């Protein structure tokens, strides 16, 4: 392709200069970055500089967060303005907190994650999305001056358990707040953007499917890395490499090596995979061990898979480290590390090992000496010094953070991880290896989706470091190259709402807006938008027109009396007079009845105090506008009522349950107000909000001591494994706990029956599977005993302990004495040792 002509180059330069003058803040911000911003990043920043909200959907590692960071930059340019940066996970919040501190200093940046509160009144605050939702419902003073909210990983609103929180925040933020929504590449970004535009106003949708670092896809067959796609066919065609198809048909034990040796000698293009910073040469391949002719697959032995240590060494020689191996099992991740360790593989230099040990000592110095052996610290440290680690939810948070830091610093070269890493913090690699393309979903083994494949392989390729990233799929007997190619080519990752009204949401909405307005707000949810896109637009029209209606009502206010009532009489009178003039053929009896009504209305109008007002006709002009607009609103409401109204109907059922239990009081006209119990429920968040509120009201936890309350709180948040049969009578804490637990279980059954009666989905039964371990921990028990009683990994125990702390914290605030005081003691008892550890 020839270079552009001088005139064209001049025109381009002129346009660029004009845009820089139009968007000076974006230009200056872009110039301050370490790398040249991509077009989609520039577009997002310019939209914000224009005063618009923005949705940016782009692949993992593409640099979406730059747009969010620009929003923070804009807020900091104006004294008094604030920016909130929300993330779905505490680990992400911690990471972003440190990054923003590096830019703006510790005085300007705060962190709120439920169990961490640092500088919460700062101008920049990083928080989990739930924290912001709670602030909105509480009308927190910290919201004053808020100008920008960044919602990182906004596609989490599809999450079945937590997704509703994202929609609540988006709906309830003040109209003056600009929203920066950052999402993975989803196939319906435009639909989501349309909803954002509907509920938030002017929102620009920016979609980029371009990876900043191109991705090479390979299949590992024995010791050979074969391209998934045929280079000669062109990437656009996504045609699978025919060599892989031949291997699938002819799988002789030595066929591959013979054929490959011939291709190497003949220089077959399809044979050669290109790598960033190094190549995998023929000398590294396994030698040909025979000269047998190829035979049909029906009569051959299966193709051997390389052991993990061999794969690690292969990638090391090919300069394809660091690498993440995604293994869909925690046990598999830990076993893989042990396998590599036993093989004697060492991927680090002496200097790197010294640096690794220094980081470990710095980050884990607060852990108790007696806990280190229980946690497998020494073996874990030795593995890290070899450059190998696992990463999964069962790992102690302190250990996970060390692995993340060492990997980011290129000191750990290989991480064996579960798929949760693909959705988590910033850990890009040169290569991603998938050993299987199926996983256990809790019930059965299922194939991963194209969206999951994209998320997993999206970690391959480090911007500014790698020329290209590499995805490696290990060959299995069941592997279909065509199916893999389809996974790698498709972009079918739809974003579907998981929004459902909860009891806590209902009482907060009723408290702030009243029942009627609450229903309209719920009609604005993305769930309803997807169910019936028209309803959201109609609901927004109603809300906007109701604001105008309130303005008209104020303008027609009369100091003599109720002008709305007076104008209503005038309007009915005028309508009847017009009808009488037009309907001359009506029966005499009908006309007589109308005339009697007209006479009565005239008398009422003349006796009304507003009739003598000197500004009567001025008020009347506003009244005409009022009634005309009210007719339009009523028409819109009828349209809404005839639509699906799914979310609002569920809300009505939730309110009916709350009314049956006297958390709300419903008047004869349908208006709804909170009772004292309802006001308590406003600050109880979680899956079991109703059960917690009702337990407090009935006082069934009053006699519990701190350890027993901690155990009971744990039972309310704990979700047992499917194969967990429960602790049995002997596996429960003694004393008052058993009585309180039985009473709570009985109450759960009552509420379950009530919900079933109102056609609402119930909750899972309360489980005491972790109660004894939490009771022991809260009484100061040793870690080894607690983990034995829990029968779980340290990381899992910490996760459930943190959720227990969240609930205890709520109880300490909303409960009456003595439970509030007991909850504070329980908090202190649980928040110790490995549970209290935090690097922030």
PDB file of N, CA and C in Angstrom, residues 9 45 55 63 68 134 193 199 248 316 332 368 411 445 454 564 616 649 665 725 769 799:
ATOM      1  N   UNK A   9      -1.791  13.754   3.798  1.00  0.00           N
ATOM      2  CA  UNK A   9      -1.075  13.794   5.081  1.00  0.00           C
ATOM      3  C   UNK A   9      -1.322  15.121   5.787  1.00  0.00           C
ATOM      4  N   UNK A  45     -12.309   9.169  26.300  1.00  0.00           N
ATOM      5  CA  UNK A  45     -11.897  10.370  27.039  1.00  0.00           C
ATOM      6  C   UNK A  45     -12.579  11.613  26.473  1.00  0.00           C
ATOM      7  N   UNK A  55     -19.968   4.046  27.906  1.00  0.00           N
ATOM      8  CA  UNK A  55     -19.818   2.603  28.078  1.00  0.00           C
ATOM      9  C   UNK A  55     -18.699   2.157  27.155  1.00  0.00           C
ATOM     10  N   UNK A  63      -6.955  -2.129  27.962  1.00  0.00           N
ATOM     11  CA  UNK A  63      -6.689  -0.818  28.565  1.00  0.00           C
ATOM     12  C   UNK A  63      -7.929   0.021  28.770  1.00  0.00           C
ATOM     13  N   UNK A  68     -11.521   5.178  32.677  1.00  0.00           N
ATOM     14  CA  UNK A  68     -11.926   5.411  34.064  1.00  0.00           C
ATOM     15  C   UNK A  68     -10.958   6.325  34.783  1.00  0.00           C
ATOM     16  N   UNK A 134     -25.117   0.845  49.254  1.00  0.00           N
ATOM     17  CA  UNK A 134     -25.532   1.141  50.625  1.00  0.00           C
ATOM     18  C   UNK A 134     -25.468   2.644  50.909  1.00  0.00           C
ATOM     19  N   UNK A 193     -25.959  -0.387  26.174  1.00  0.00           N
ATOM     20  CA  UNK A 193     -25.750   1.059  26.032  1.00  0.00           C
ATOM     21  C   UNK A 193     -27.049   1.809  25.837  1.00  0.00           C
ATOM     22  N   UNK A 199     -31.782   5.334  31.033  1.00  0.00           N
ATOM     23  CA  UNK A 199     -31.907   5.624  32.468  1.00  0.00           C
ATOM     24  C   UNK A 199     -30.929   6.688  32.958  1.00  0.00           C
ATOM     25  N   UNK A 248      -6.556 -35.843  13.537  1.00  0.00           N
ATOM     26  CA  UNK A 248      -7.788 -36.376  14.143  1.00  0.00           C
ATOM     27  C   UNK A 248      -8.225 -37.657  13.433  1.00  0.00           C
ATOM     28  N   UNK A 316       9.385 -22.826  28.163  1.00  0.00           N
ATOM     29  CA  UNK A 316      10.580 -22.094  28.597  1.00  0.00           C
ATOM     30  C   UNK A 316      11.590 -22.011  27.458  1.00  0.00           C
ATOM     31  N   UNK A 332      -6.489 -29.816  41.228  1.00  0.00           N
ATOM     32  CA  UNK A 332      -5.650 -29.946  40.048  1.00  0.00           C
ATOM     33  C   UNK A 332      -4.547 -28.911  40.009  1.00  0.00           C
ATOM     34  N   UNK A 368       1.284 -15.318  62.082  1.00  0.00           N
ATOM     35  CA  UNK A 368       1.844 -15.903  63.298  1.00  0.00           C
ATOM     36  C   UNK A 368       2.735 -17.091  62.971  1.00  0.00           C
ATOM     37  N   UNK A 411       8.771 -12.499  38.264  1.00  0.00           N
ATOM     38  CA  UNK A 411       9.625 -13.365  39.092  1.00  0.00           C
ATOM     39  C   UNK A 411       9.061 -14.787  39.136  1.00  0.00           C
ATOM     40  N   UNK A 445     -20.122 -32.144  33.947  1.00  0.00           N
ATOM     41  CA  UNK A 445     -19.031 -31.585  33.150  1.00  0.00           C
ATOM     42  C   UNK A 445     -19.634 -30.983  31.892  1.00  0.00           C
ATOM     43  N   UNK A 454     -12.857 -16.714  25.523  1.00  0.00           N
ATOM     44  CA  UNK A 454     -12.299 -15.384  25.261  1.00  0.00           C
ATOM     45  C   UNK A 454     -11.735 -14.766  26.530  1.00  0.00           C
ATOM     46  N   UNK A 564     -56.471  22.886  42.389  1.00  0.00           N
ATOM     47  CA  UNK A 564     -56.584  21.636  41.635  1.00  0.00           C
ATOM     48  C   UNK A 564     -58.016  21.116  41.713  1.00  0.00           C
ATOM     49  N   UNK A 616     -57.509  34.231  39.187  1.00  0.00           N
ATOM     50  CA  UNK A 616     -58.134  32.962  38.866  1.00  0.00           C
ATOM     51  C   UNK A 616     -57.794  32.475  37.451  1.00  0.00           C
ATOM     52  N   UNK A 649     -44.326  -6.798  39.144  1.00  0.00           N
ATOM     53  CA  UNK A 649     -45.205  -7.803  39.746  1.00  0.00           C
ATOM     54  C   UNK A 649     -44.488  -8.564  40.860  1.00  0.00           C
ATOM     55  N   UNK A 665     -46.851  -1.057  56.214  1.00  0.00           N
ATOM     56  CA  UNK A 665     -48.284  -0.877  56.447  1.00  0.00           C
ATOM     57  C   UNK A 665     -48.911  -0.351  55.166  1.00  0.00           C
ATOM     58  N   UNK A 725     -23.096 -33.442  53.838  1.00  0.00           N
ATOM     59  CA  UNK A 725     -24.267 -34.019  54.507  1.00  0.00           C
ATOM     60  C   UNK A 725     -24.641 -33.274  55.781  1.00  0.00           C
ATOM     61  N   UNK A 769     -22.882 -26.261  58.762  1.00  0.00           N
ATOM     62  CA  UNK A 769     -21.693 -27.027  58.417  1.00  0.00           C
ATOM     63  C   UNK A 769     -20.384 -26.429  58.886  1.00  0.00           C
ATOM     64  N   UNK A 799     -12.617 -16.632  53.637  1.00  0.00           N
ATOM     65  CA  UNK A 799     -13.707 -16.029  52.874  1.00  0.00           C
ATOM     66  C   UNK A 799     -15.024 -16.078  53.648  1.00  0.00           C
TER      67      UNK A 799
END
